[in-house]
PDB file of C-alpha atoms in Angstrom:
ATOM      1  CA  UNK J  18       6.340  -0.907   2.287  1.00 47.00           C
ATOM      2  CA  UNK J  19       8.460   2.160   1.612  1.00 41.00           C
ATOM      3  CA  UNK J  20      11.951   2.697   0.435  1.00 41.00           C
ATOM      4  CA  UNK J  21      14.591   3.144  -2.233  1.00 33.00           C
ATOM      5  CA  UNK J  22      17.291   0.489  -2.093  1.00 30.00           C
ATOM      6  CA  UNK J  23      19.907   3.217  -1.838  1.00 30.00           C
ATOM      7  CA  UNK J  24      18.283   4.671   1.259  1.00 30.00           C
ATOM      8  CA  UNK J  25      18.453   3.384   4.837  1.00 29.00           C
ATOM      9  CA  UNK J  26      15.571   1.024   5.340  1.00 32.00           C
ATOM     10  CA  UNK J  27      13.972  -0.056   8.580  1.00 29.00           C
ATOM     11  CA  UNK J  28      12.066  -2.784   6.792  1.00 32.00           C
ATOM     12  CA  UNK J  29      12.932  -4.257   3.407  1.00 29.00           C
ATOM     13  CA  UNK J  30      10.419  -6.349   1.528  1.00 34.00           C
ATOM     14  CA  UNK J  31      10.096  -7.900  -1.811  1.00 31.00           C
ATOM     15  CA  UNK J  32       7.246  -4.282  -1.044  1.00 38.00           C
ATOM     16  CA  UNK J  33     -15.063   1.867 -18.185  1.00 31.00           C
ATOM     17  CA  UNK J  34     -15.127   0.888 -14.478  1.00 31.00           C
ATOM     18  CA  UNK J  35     -12.934   3.247 -16.707  1.00 32.00           C
ATOM     19  CA  UNK J  36     -12.830   6.942 -16.492  1.00 33.00           C
ATOM     20  CA  UNK J  37     -16.604   7.274 -16.620  1.00 31.00           C
ATOM     21  CA  UNK J  38     -17.934   9.063 -13.573  1.00 32.00           C
ATOM     22  CA  UNK J  39     -14.477   9.654 -12.029  1.00 34.00           C
ATOM     23  CA  UNK J  40     -13.095  12.910 -10.739  1.00 36.00           C
ATOM     24  CA  UNK J  41     -10.651  14.627 -13.038  1.00 33.00           C
ATOM     25  CA  UNK J  42      -7.877  17.180 -12.670  1.00 34.00           C
ATOM     26  CA  UNK J  43     -10.332  19.874 -13.858  1.00 32.00           C
ATOM     27  CA  UNK J  44     -11.371  20.595 -10.244  1.00 34.00           C
ATOM     28  CA  UNK J  45      -7.941  21.548  -9.049  1.00 35.00           C
ATOM     29  CA  UNK J  46      -7.101  21.091  -5.391  1.00 39.00           C
ATOM     30  CA  UNK J  47      -5.651  23.959  -3.377  1.00 38.00           C
ATOM     31  CA  UNK J  48      -1.909  24.088  -3.402  1.00 41.00           C
ATOM     32  CA  UNK J  49      -0.636  21.675  -0.755  1.00 43.00           C
ATOM     33  CA  UNK J  50       1.441  22.816   2.125  1.00 44.00           C
ATOM     34  CA  UNK J  51       5.118  22.070   1.913  1.00 44.00           C
ATOM     35  CA  UNK J  52       5.721  18.457   2.898  1.00 43.00           C
ATOM     36  CA  UNK J  53       8.655  16.926   4.705  1.00 44.00           C
ATOM     37  CA  UNK J  54       9.530  13.438   3.463  1.00 42.00           C
ATOM     38  CA  UNK J  55      10.626  10.961   6.074  1.00 42.00           C
ATOM     39  CA  UNK J  56      13.195   8.292   5.148  1.00 45.00           C
ATOM     40  CA  UNK J  57      11.340   5.462   3.377  1.00 57.00           C
ATOM     41  CA  UNK J  58      10.995   2.605   5.742  1.00 58.00           C
ATOM     42  CA  UNK J  59       9.747  -0.277   3.638  1.00 70.00           C
ATOM     43  CA  UNK J  60       9.298  -1.451   0.037  1.00 88.00           C
ATOM     44  CA  UNK J  61       8.426  -4.336  -2.161  1.00 94.00           C
ATOM     45  CA  UNK J  62      11.644  -5.087  -4.103  1.00 89.00           C
ATOM     46  CA  UNK J  63      11.582  -6.364  -7.644  1.00 90.00           C
ATOM     47  CA  UNK J  64      13.814  -9.317  -6.732  1.00 70.00           C
ATOM     48  CA  UNK J  65      11.999 -12.204  -5.031  1.00 56.00           C
ATOM     49  CA  UNK J  66      13.121 -13.361  -1.607  1.00 47.00           C
ATOM     50  CA  UNK J  67      15.109 -16.546  -1.283  1.00 38.00           C
ATOM     51  CA  UNK J  68      13.294 -17.935   1.745  1.00 39.00           C
ATOM     52  CA  UNK J  69       9.679 -19.129   1.769  1.00 39.00           C
ATOM     53  CA  UNK J  70       8.740 -18.034   5.266  1.00 43.00           C
ATOM     54  CA  UNK J  71       5.429 -19.813   5.192  1.00 42.00           C
ATOM     55  CA  UNK J  72       7.294 -23.096   5.204  1.00 41.00           C
ATOM     56  CA  UNK J  73       9.933 -21.959   7.731  1.00 51.00           C
ATOM     57  CA  UNK J  74       7.896 -20.168  10.331  1.00 52.00           C
ATOM     58  CA  UNK J  75       9.408 -19.558  13.785  1.00 55.00           C
ATOM     59  CA  UNK J  76       9.004 -17.143  16.658  1.00 60.00           C
ATOM     60  CA  UNK J  77      11.558 -14.904  14.953  1.00 71.00           C
ATOM     61  CA  UNK J  78       8.956 -14.129  12.249  1.00 88.00           C
ATOM     62  CA  UNK J  79       6.491 -12.824  14.840  1.00 96.00           C
ATOM     63  CA  UNK J  80       5.352  -9.194  14.431  1.00 97.00           C
ATOM     64  CA  UNK J  81       5.295  -6.913  17.473  1.00 97.00           C
ATOM     65  CA  UNK J  82       4.189  -3.335  18.165  1.00 98.00           C
ATOM     66  CA  UNK J  83       7.002  -0.805  17.995  1.00 97.00           C
ATOM     67  CA  UNK J  84       5.124   1.969  19.821  1.00 97.00           C
ATOM     68  CA  UNK J  85       2.502   2.155  22.526  1.00 96.00           C
ATOM     69  CA  UNK J  86       0.859   5.088  20.735  1.00 96.00           C
ATOM     70  CA  UNK J  87      -2.841   5.314  19.853  1.00 96.00           C
ATOM     71  CA  UNK J  88      -2.272   7.178  16.592  1.00 97.00           C
ATOM     72  CA  UNK J  89      -0.313   6.100  13.554  1.00 98.00           C
ATOM     73  CA  UNK J  90       0.382   2.576  14.721  1.00 98.00           C
ATOM     74  CA  UNK J  91      -2.397   1.044  12.623  1.00 98.00           C
ATOM     75  CA  UNK J  92      -5.290   2.275  10.513  1.00 98.00           C
ATOM     76  CA  UNK J  93      -8.377   1.020  12.431  1.00 98.00           C
ATOM     77  CA  UNK J  94     -10.868   1.814   9.634  1.00 98.00           C
ATOM     78  CA  UNK J  95      -8.891   1.821   6.367  1.00 98.00           C
ATOM     79  CA  UNK J  96      -9.767   4.261   3.629  1.00 98.00           C
ATOM     80  CA  UNK J  97      -7.959   4.204   0.292  1.00 99.00           C
ATOM     81  CA  UNK J  98      -7.676   7.164  -2.075  1.00 99.00           C
ATOM     82  CA  UNK J  99      -6.378   6.290  -5.546  1.00 99.00           C
ATOM     83  CA  UNK J 100      -4.540   9.174  -7.215  1.00 99.00           C
ATOM     84  CA  UNK J 101      -3.831   8.625 -10.915  1.00 99.00           C
ATOM     85  CA  UNK J 102      -1.178  11.296 -11.375  1.00 99.00           C
ATOM     86  CA  UNK J 103      -0.559  13.016 -14.679  1.00 98.00           C
ATOM     87  CA  UNK J 104      -2.098  13.719 -18.032  1.00 98.00           C
ATOM     88  CA  UNK J 105      -0.252  10.602 -19.336  1.00 98.00           C
ATOM     89  CA  UNK J 106      -3.190   8.545 -17.918  1.00 98.00           C
ATOM     90  CA  UNK J 107      -4.866   9.209 -21.263  1.00 98.00           C
ATOM     91  CA  UNK J 108      -2.890   6.016 -22.080  1.00 98.00           C
ATOM     92  CA  UNK J 109      -3.345   2.990 -19.821  1.00 98.00           C
ATOM     93  CA  UNK J 110      -2.343   0.019 -22.002  1.00 98.00           C
ATOM     94  CA  UNK J 111      -2.669  -2.640 -19.254  1.00 98.00           C
ATOM     95  CA  UNK J 112      -5.938  -1.273 -17.810  1.00 98.00           C
ATOM     96  CA  UNK J 113      -4.390  -0.504 -14.403  1.00 98.00           C
ATOM     97  CA  UNK J 114      -6.874   2.240 -13.427  1.00 99.00           C
ATOM     98  CA  UNK J 115     -10.090   0.174 -13.739  1.00 98.00           C
ATOM     99  CA  UNK J 116      -8.371  -2.889 -12.300  1.00 98.00           C
ATOM    100  CA  UNK J 117      -7.237  -1.218  -9.079  1.00 99.00           C
ATOM    101  CA  UNK J 118     -10.617   0.345  -8.564  1.00 99.00           C
ATOM    102  CA  UNK J 119     -12.345  -3.021  -9.012  1.00 98.00           C
ATOM    103  CA  UNK J 120      -9.934  -4.694  -6.602  1.00 98.00           C
ATOM    104  CA  UNK J 121     -10.517  -2.199  -3.816  1.00 98.00           C
ATOM    105  CA  UNK J 122     -14.274  -2.192  -4.493  1.00 98.00           C
ATOM    106  CA  UNK J 123     -14.151  -5.926  -3.614  1.00 98.00           C
ATOM    107  CA  UNK J 124     -12.010  -5.780  -0.461  1.00 98.00           C
ATOM    108  CA  UNK J 125     -14.774  -5.859   2.094  1.00 98.00           C
ATOM    109  CA  UNK J 126     -17.448  -8.017   3.654  1.00 98.00           C
ATOM    110  CA  UNK J 127     -17.858 -11.762   3.735  1.00 97.00           C
ATOM    111  CA  UNK J 128     -16.550 -12.281   0.195  1.00 96.00           C
ATOM    112  CA  UNK J 129     -13.164 -10.919   1.285  1.00 98.00           C
ATOM    113  CA  UNK J 130     -11.427 -13.435   3.519  1.00 97.00           C
ATOM    114  CA  UNK J 131      -7.947 -12.016   2.733  1.00 98.00           C
ATOM    115  CA  UNK J 132      -8.604  -8.695   4.489  1.00 98.00           C
ATOM    116  CA  UNK J 133      -9.706 -10.460   7.680  1.00 98.00           C
ATOM    117  CA  UNK J 134      -6.068 -11.408   8.288  1.00 98.00           C
ATOM    118  CA  UNK J 135      -5.441  -7.838   9.410  1.00 98.00           C
ATOM    119  CA  UNK J 136      -8.068  -7.739  12.194  1.00 98.00           C
ATOM    120  CA  UNK J 137      -5.755  -9.507  14.697  1.00 98.00           C
ATOM    121  CA  UNK J 138      -3.510  -6.383  14.791  1.00 98.00           C
ATOM    122  CA  UNK J 139      -4.280  -3.299  16.927  1.00 98.00           C
ATOM    123  CA  UNK J 140      -2.948  -0.092  18.460  1.00 98.00           C
ATOM    124  CA  UNK J 141      -3.077   1.290  22.017  1.00 98.00           C
ATOM    125  CA  UNK J 142      -1.261  -1.680  23.590  1.00 98.00           C
ATOM    126  CA  UNK J 143       2.165  -1.975  25.177  1.00 98.00           C
ATOM    127  CA  UNK J 144       5.260  -1.819  23.013  1.00 98.00           C
ATOM    128  CA  UNK J 145       6.410  -5.367  22.228  1.00 97.00           C
ATOM    129  CA  UNK J 146       2.841  -6.768  22.197  1.00 98.00           C
ATOM    130  CA  UNK J 147       2.494  -9.767  19.859  1.00 98.00           C
ATOM    131  CA  UNK J 148      -1.102 -10.729  20.628  1.00 98.00           C
ATOM    132  CA  UNK J 149      -3.821  -8.111  21.038  1.00 98.00           C
ATOM    133  CA  UNK J 150      -6.586 -10.359  22.293  1.00 97.00           C
ATOM    134  CA  UNK J 151      -9.429  -8.073  23.273  1.00 97.00           C
ATOM    135  CA  UNK J 152      -7.093  -5.227  24.177  1.00 98.00           C
ATOM    136  CA  UNK J 153      -6.441  -2.055  22.217  1.00 98.00           C
ATOM    137  CA  UNK J 154      -8.192  -0.717  19.123  1.00 98.00           C
ATOM    138  CA  UNK J 155      -8.239  -3.409  16.453  1.00 98.00           C
ATOM    139  CA  UNK J 156      -8.224  -2.955  12.721  1.00 98.00           C
ATOM    140  CA  UNK J 157     -11.781  -3.511  11.578  1.00 98.00           C
ATOM    141  CA  UNK J 158     -12.667  -5.488   8.473  1.00 98.00           C
ATOM    142  CA  UNK J 159     -14.507  -3.094   6.133  1.00 98.00           C
ATOM    143  CA  UNK J 160     -18.241  -3.583   5.904  1.00 98.00           C
ATOM    144  CA  UNK J 161     -18.192  -1.553   2.665  1.00 98.00           C
ATOM    145  CA  UNK J 162     -15.518  -0.881   0.124  1.00 98.00           C
ATOM    146  CA  UNK J 163     -12.423   0.863   1.566  1.00 98.00           C
ATOM    147  CA  UNK J 164     -12.111   2.806  -1.654  1.00 99.00           C
ATOM    148  CA  UNK J 165     -12.974   6.285  -0.438  1.00 98.00           C
ATOM    149  CA  UNK J 166     -12.073   8.335  -3.508  1.00 98.00           C
ATOM    150  CA  UNK J 167     -10.519   8.285  -6.980  1.00 99.00           C
ATOM    151  CA  UNK J 168      -8.822  11.249  -8.621  1.00 99.00           C
ATOM    152  CA  UNK J 169      -7.334  11.578 -12.068  1.00 98.00           C
ATOM    153  CA  UNK J 170      -5.000  14.555 -11.494  1.00 98.00           C
ATOM    154  CA  UNK J 171      -4.544  15.144 -15.195  1.00 98.00           C
ATOM    155  CA  UNK J 172      -4.251  18.916 -15.437  1.00 98.00           C
ATOM    156  CA  UNK J 173      -0.519  18.541 -16.188  1.00 98.00           C
ATOM    157  CA  UNK J 174       1.954  15.734 -16.829  1.00 98.00           C
ATOM    158  CA  UNK J 175       3.603  13.821 -14.016  1.00 98.00           C
ATOM    159  CA  UNK J 176       7.360  14.405 -14.115  1.00 98.00           C
ATOM    160  CA  UNK J 177       9.050  11.629 -16.076  1.00 98.00           C
ATOM    161  CA  UNK J 178      11.243  10.846 -13.072  1.00 98.00           C
ATOM    162  CA  UNK J 179       9.402  12.220 -10.040  1.00 98.00           C
ATOM    163  CA  UNK J 180      11.404  12.464  -6.846  1.00 98.00           C
ATOM    164  CA  UNK J 181      10.266  11.128  -3.527  1.00 97.00           C
ATOM    165  CA  UNK J 182       9.615  14.706  -2.433  1.00 97.00           C
ATOM    166  CA  UNK J 183       7.391  15.311  -5.443  1.00 98.00           C
ATOM    167  CA  UNK J 184       5.464  12.086  -4.785  1.00 98.00           C
ATOM    168  CA  UNK J 185       4.869  13.160  -1.161  1.00 98.00           C
ATOM    169  CA  UNK J 186       3.707  16.550  -2.374  1.00 98.00           C
ATOM    170  CA  UNK J 187       1.199  14.868  -4.670  1.00 98.00           C
ATOM    171  CA  UNK J 188      -0.170  12.956  -1.689  1.00 98.00           C
ATOM    172  CA  UNK J 189      -0.609  16.260   0.156  1.00 98.00           C
ATOM    173  CA  UNK J 190      -2.290  17.727  -2.914  1.00 98.00           C
ATOM    174  CA  UNK J 191      -4.650  14.759  -2.932  1.00 98.00           C
ATOM    175  CA  UNK J 192      -5.493  15.267   0.755  1.00 98.00           C
ATOM    176  CA  UNK J 193      -6.565  18.800  -0.088  1.00 98.00           C
ATOM    177  CA  UNK J 194      -8.490  17.625  -3.160  1.00 98.00           C
ATOM    178  CA  UNK J 195     -10.512  15.151  -1.059  1.00 98.00           C
ATOM    179  CA  UNK J 196     -11.093  17.674   1.746  1.00 98.00           C
ATOM    180  CA  UNK J 197      -8.936  15.829   4.299  1.00 98.00           C
ATOM    181  CA  UNK J 198      -7.310  18.978   5.632  1.00 98.00           C
ATOM    182  CA  UNK J 199      -6.926  18.087   9.336  1.00 98.00           C
ATOM    183  CA  UNK J 200      -5.175  15.212  11.107  1.00 98.00           C
ATOM    184  CA  UNK J 201      -8.443  13.433  12.094  1.00 98.00           C
ATOM    185  CA  UNK J 202      -9.500  12.181   8.646  1.00 98.00           C
ATOM    186  CA  UNK J 203      -5.862  11.403   7.857  1.00 98.00           C
ATOM    187  CA  UNK J 204      -5.624   8.921  10.707  1.00 98.00           C
ATOM    188  CA  UNK J 205      -7.184   6.346   8.361  1.00 98.00           C
ATOM    189  CA  UNK J 206      -6.626   7.735   4.883  1.00 98.00           C
ATOM    190  CA  UNK J 207      -3.917   6.297   2.676  1.00 98.00           C
ATOM    191  CA  UNK J 208      -3.073   8.021  -0.606  1.00 98.00           C
ATOM    192  CA  UNK J 209      -1.911   5.657  -3.342  1.00 98.00           C
ATOM    193  CA  UNK J 210      -0.079   7.771  -5.911  1.00 98.00           C
ATOM    194  CA  UNK J 211      -0.199   5.710  -9.108  1.00 99.00           C
ATOM    195  CA  UNK J 212       2.185   6.726 -11.823  1.00 99.00           C
ATOM    196  CA  UNK J 213       1.386   6.333 -15.547  1.00 99.00           C
ATOM    197  CA  UNK J 214       3.104   4.106 -18.080  1.00 98.00           C
ATOM    198  CA  UNK J 215       6.543   5.207 -19.171  1.00 98.00           C
ATOM    199  CA  UNK J 216       7.413   7.133 -15.976  1.00 98.00           C
ATOM    200  CA  UNK J 217      10.083   6.383 -13.415  1.00 98.00           C
ATOM    201  CA  UNK J 218       8.950   7.575  -9.960  1.00 98.00           C
ATOM    202  CA  UNK J 219      11.862   7.647  -7.458  1.00 97.00           C
ATOM    203  CA  UNK J 220      14.060   5.836  -9.978  1.00 97.00           C
ATOM    204  CA  UNK J 221      11.746   2.940 -10.763  1.00 97.00           C
ATOM    205  CA  UNK J 222      12.689   0.339 -11.895  1.00 96.00           C
ATOM    206  CA  UNK J 223      16.434   0.899 -11.579  1.00 95.00           C
ATOM    207  CA  UNK J 224      16.103   1.492  -7.826  1.00 93.00           C
ATOM    208  CA  UNK J 225      15.058  -2.126  -7.402  1.00 94.00           C
ATOM    209  CA  UNK J 226      11.562  -1.734  -5.947  1.00 96.00           C
ATOM    210  CA  UNK J 227       8.063  -2.598  -7.168  1.00 97.00           C
ATOM    211  CA  UNK J 228       6.554   0.042  -4.832  1.00 97.00           C
ATOM    212  CA  UNK J 229       6.942   1.505  -1.379  1.00 98.00           C
ATOM    213  CA  UNK J 230       4.834   3.181   1.307  1.00 98.00           C
ATOM    214  CA  UNK J 231       5.802   5.859   3.794  1.00 97.00           C
ATOM    215  CA  UNK J 232       4.537   8.902   5.667  1.00 97.00           C
ATOM    216  CA  UNK J 233       5.030  12.616   5.105  1.00 98.00           C
ATOM    217  CA  UNK J 234       4.290  15.547   7.352  1.00 97.00           C
ATOM    218  CA  UNK J 235       2.170  18.429   6.084  1.00 97.00           C
ATOM    219  CA  UNK J 236      -0.103  21.186   7.364  1.00 96.00           C
ATOM    220  CA  UNK J 237      -2.886  18.565   7.099  1.00 98.00           C
ATOM    221  CA  UNK J 238      -1.084  16.352   9.640  1.00 98.00           C
ATOM    222  CA  UNK J 239       0.936  13.271   8.984  1.00 98.00           C
ATOM    223  CA  UNK J 240      -0.099  11.543   5.749  1.00 98.00           C
ATOM    224  CA  UNK J 241       0.267   7.854   4.852  1.00 98.00           C
ATOM    225  CA  UNK J 242       0.990   7.364   1.165  1.00 98.00           C
ATOM    226  CA  UNK J 243       2.271   4.865  -1.408  1.00 98.00           C
ATOM    227  CA  UNK J 244       4.497   5.300  -4.410  1.00 98.00           C
ATOM    228  CA  UNK J 245       2.947   2.806  -6.910  1.00 98.00           C
ATOM    229  CA  UNK J 246       4.732   2.772 -10.285  1.00 98.00           C
ATOM    230  CA  UNK J 247       3.234   1.358 -13.496  1.00 98.00           C
ATOM    231  CA  UNK J 248       4.356  -2.175 -12.715  1.00 98.00           C
ATOM    232  CA  UNK J 249       3.105  -3.676 -16.035  1.00 98.00           C
ATOM    233  CA  UNK J 250       5.905  -1.715 -17.733  1.00 98.00           C
ATOM    234  CA  UNK J 251       8.192  -4.471 -16.336  1.00 97.00           C
ATOM    235  CA  UNK J 252       6.336  -7.119 -18.315  1.00 96.00           C
ATOM    236  CA  UNK J 253       4.348 -10.226 -17.523  1.00 95.00           C
ATOM    237  CA  UNK J 254       4.955 -11.986 -14.158  1.00 93.00           C
ATOM    238  CA  UNK J 255       7.053  -9.173 -12.650  1.00 96.00           C
ATOM    239  CA  UNK J 256       6.541  -8.384  -8.937  1.00 97.00           C
ATOM    240  CA  UNK J 257       4.560 -11.601  -8.337  1.00 97.00           C
ATOM    241  CA  UNK J 258       5.364 -15.243  -7.797  1.00 96.00           C
ATOM    242  CA  UNK J 259       2.512 -16.321 -10.073  1.00 96.00           C
ATOM    243  CA  UNK J 260       3.228 -17.216 -13.671  1.00 95.00           C
ATOM    244  CA  UNK J 261      -0.282 -16.778 -15.032  1.00 94.00           C
ATOM    245  CA  UNK J 262       0.623 -14.540 -17.951  1.00 95.00           C
ATOM    246  CA  UNK J 263      -1.580 -11.674 -16.692  1.00 96.00           C
ATOM    247  CA  UNK J 264      -0.133  -8.165 -17.094  1.00 97.00           C
ATOM    248  CA  UNK J 265      -2.027  -6.996 -13.988  1.00 98.00           C
ATOM    249  CA  UNK J 266      -1.013  -9.699 -11.510  1.00 98.00           C
ATOM    250  CA  UNK J 267       2.194  -7.892 -10.472  1.00 98.00           C
ATOM    251  CA  UNK J 268       0.592  -4.572  -9.678  1.00 98.00           C
ATOM    252  CA  UNK J 269      -2.253  -6.292  -7.765  1.00 98.00           C
ATOM    253  CA  UNK J 270       0.267  -8.252  -5.684  1.00 98.00           C
ATOM    254  CA  UNK J 271       2.364  -5.139  -5.135  1.00 98.00           C
ATOM    255  CA  UNK J 272      -0.497  -2.897  -4.081  1.00 98.00           C
ATOM    256  CA  UNK J 273      -2.035  -5.454  -1.712  1.00 98.00           C
ATOM    257  CA  UNK J 274       1.423  -5.824  -0.144  1.00 98.00           C
ATOM    258  CA  UNK J 275       1.610  -2.015   0.373  1.00 98.00           C
ATOM    259  CA  UNK J 276      -2.048  -1.663   1.408  1.00 98.00           C
ATOM    260  CA  UNK J 277      -1.680  -4.253   4.165  1.00 98.00           C
ATOM    261  CA  UNK J 278       1.604  -2.792   5.384  1.00 98.00           C
ATOM    262  CA  UNK J 279       0.106   0.687   5.516  1.00 98.00           C
ATOM    263  CA  UNK J 280      -2.867  -0.615   7.505  1.00 98.00           C
ATOM    264  CA  UNK J 281      -0.654  -2.398  10.026  1.00 98.00           C
ATOM    265  CA  UNK J 282       2.282   0.051  10.133  1.00 98.00           C
ATOM    266  CA  UNK J 283       0.513   3.291   9.278  1.00 98.00           C
ATOM    267  CA  UNK J 284       3.325   5.706  10.048  1.00 97.00           C
ATOM    268  CA  UNK J 285       6.370   3.463   9.648  1.00 96.00           C
ATOM    269  CA  UNK J 286       7.848   2.107  11.666  1.00 94.00           C
ATOM    270  CA  UNK J 287       5.894   2.473  14.896  1.00 97.00           C
ATOM    271  CA  UNK J 288       3.414  -0.256  14.007  1.00 98.00           C
ATOM    272  CA  UNK J 289       3.732  -4.014  13.541  1.00 98.00           C
ATOM    273  CA  UNK J 290       7.200  -5.203  12.510  1.00 97.00           C
ATOM    274  CA  UNK J 291       9.333  -8.268  12.902  1.00 95.00           C
ATOM    275  CA  UNK J 292      12.852  -9.369  12.177  1.00 90.00           C
ATOM    276  CA  UNK J 293      12.043  -9.694   8.487  1.00 89.00           C
ATOM    277  CA  UNK J 294      10.063  -6.445   8.224  1.00 94.00           C
ATOM    278  CA  UNK J 295       6.357  -5.655   7.954  1.00 97.00           C
ATOM    279  CA  UNK J 296       3.324  -7.885   7.421  1.00 97.00           C
ATOM    280  CA  UNK J 297       3.916  -8.161   3.687  1.00 97.00           C
ATOM    281  CA  UNK J 298       7.685  -8.385   3.825  1.00 95.00           C
ATOM    282  CA  UNK J 299       7.470 -11.716   5.595  1.00 91.00           C
ATOM    283  CA  UNK J 300       5.537 -13.236   2.712  1.00 95.00           C
ATOM    284  CA  UNK J 301       6.892 -11.999  -0.592  1.00 94.00           C
ATOM    285  CA  UNK J 302       7.076 -15.562  -1.919  1.00 93.00           C
ATOM    286  CA  UNK J 303       3.351 -16.226  -1.482  1.00 96.00           C
ATOM    287  CA  UNK J 304       0.727 -15.023  -3.968  1.00 97.00           C
ATOM    288  CA  UNK J 305      -2.742 -16.384  -4.642  1.00 97.00           C
ATOM    289  CA  UNK J 306      -5.371 -15.643  -7.258  1.00 96.00           C
ATOM    290  CA  UNK J 307      -8.328 -14.817  -4.966  1.00 96.00           C
ATOM    291  CA  UNK J 308     -11.968 -14.334  -5.944  1.00 97.00           C
ATOM    292  CA  UNK J 309     -13.720 -11.214  -4.653  1.00 98.00           C
ATOM    293  CA  UNK J 310     -17.214  -9.907  -5.420  1.00 97.00           C
ATOM    294  CA  UNK J 311     -15.754  -7.693  -8.196  1.00 98.00           C
ATOM    295  CA  UNK J 312     -13.492 -10.288  -9.825  1.00 98.00           C
ATOM    296  CA  UNK J 313     -10.412 -12.351  -9.104  1.00 98.00           C
ATOM    297  CA  UNK J 314      -7.120 -10.743  -8.198  1.00 98.00           C
ATOM    298  CA  UNK J 315      -3.537 -11.620  -7.304  1.00 98.00           C
ATOM    299  CA  UNK J 316      -3.357 -10.926  -3.589  1.00 98.00           C
ATOM    300  CA  UNK J 317      -0.020 -11.302  -1.784  1.00 98.00           C
ATOM    301  CA  UNK J 318       0.181 -13.484   1.297  1.00 97.00           C
ATOM    302  CA  UNK J 319       0.455 -11.753   4.696  1.00 97.00           C
ATOM    303  CA  UNK J 320       2.090 -12.779   7.925  1.00 97.00           C
ATOM    304  CA  UNK J 321      -0.338 -13.978  10.607  1.00 97.00           C
ATOM    305  CA  UNK J 322       0.871 -14.114  14.219  1.00 97.00           C
ATOM    306  CA  UNK J 323      -2.246 -16.166  14.962  1.00 97.00           C
ATOM    307  CA  UNK J 324      -1.347 -18.845  12.414  1.00 96.00           C
ATOM    308  CA  UNK J 325       2.437 -18.391  12.803  1.00 95.00           C
ATOM    309  CA  UNK J 326       2.598 -18.506   9.039  1.00 95.00           C
ATOM    310  CA  UNK J 327       2.080 -16.662   5.818  1.00 96.00           C
ATOM    311  CA  UNK J 328      -1.551 -16.959   4.796  1.00 97.00           C
ATOM    312  CA  UNK J 329      -3.990 -15.645   2.195  1.00 97.00           C
ATOM    313  CA  UNK J 330      -7.078 -16.167   4.341  1.00 96.00           C
ATOM    314  CA  UNK J 331      -7.908 -14.856   7.815  1.00 93.00           C
TER     315      UNK J 331
END
């Protein structure tokens, strides 16, 4: 989810494969239009929550639709664009870039039972809806990988302490790079701006978050994007409830939290929210090491209205 602790939050949450064959910063994108950054509405904080909602489910945990709109409520056919920002990606000590690509390459089809949790949620229904049934436009479970593009924007260094405005501008630059220059393709595109080791995007880690997602307006329409810092810089077992000693577990848990929240609350916060926040906020104390076709990954639990619980399987 999005948000700096110091900002007003609508929802607070505890938010090669290698470089071979990948796009690089050599084919520069056109300069993005000026972006306007909305207040961040959700985030995965570094501190773990104190309540295990999976064990204390009640009707107050139920997610409902905040807007009756047909655009920006959810992402019906999710597409993820990974943007590895900065020339500093020449160093990737934890192997974040190949790991995130492998994870998203596996989030589809019958092998992915985690992603099927999201298909119960929809847009185009009345505000306050808690159960879509057959109504509205449902989120579809991807039949192929939702990873639509990868860009190493390495023509110059990422600022050592990029501001939220600079992160949003990088998302707009990525939209131009991938040719998504009208609102239509950006109704399902989410731009994950991944910062390199040693950087401090939006004050990370002193601002208290693992990552956040938000929207920004641009001449390409509203854009959904994520600020994903180099979580392994925090050390083993940060930003996850697992204690498996893997450097990558925390960033996998964090990004699956943000991915699912972007899919279900595409332009925060007109999508699915509850008293405790978005679909990932409800379940910050649940992680599971889940096998996909491309390997096993730390996927964070998600709130299911259908099960009235946090779950890791749909």
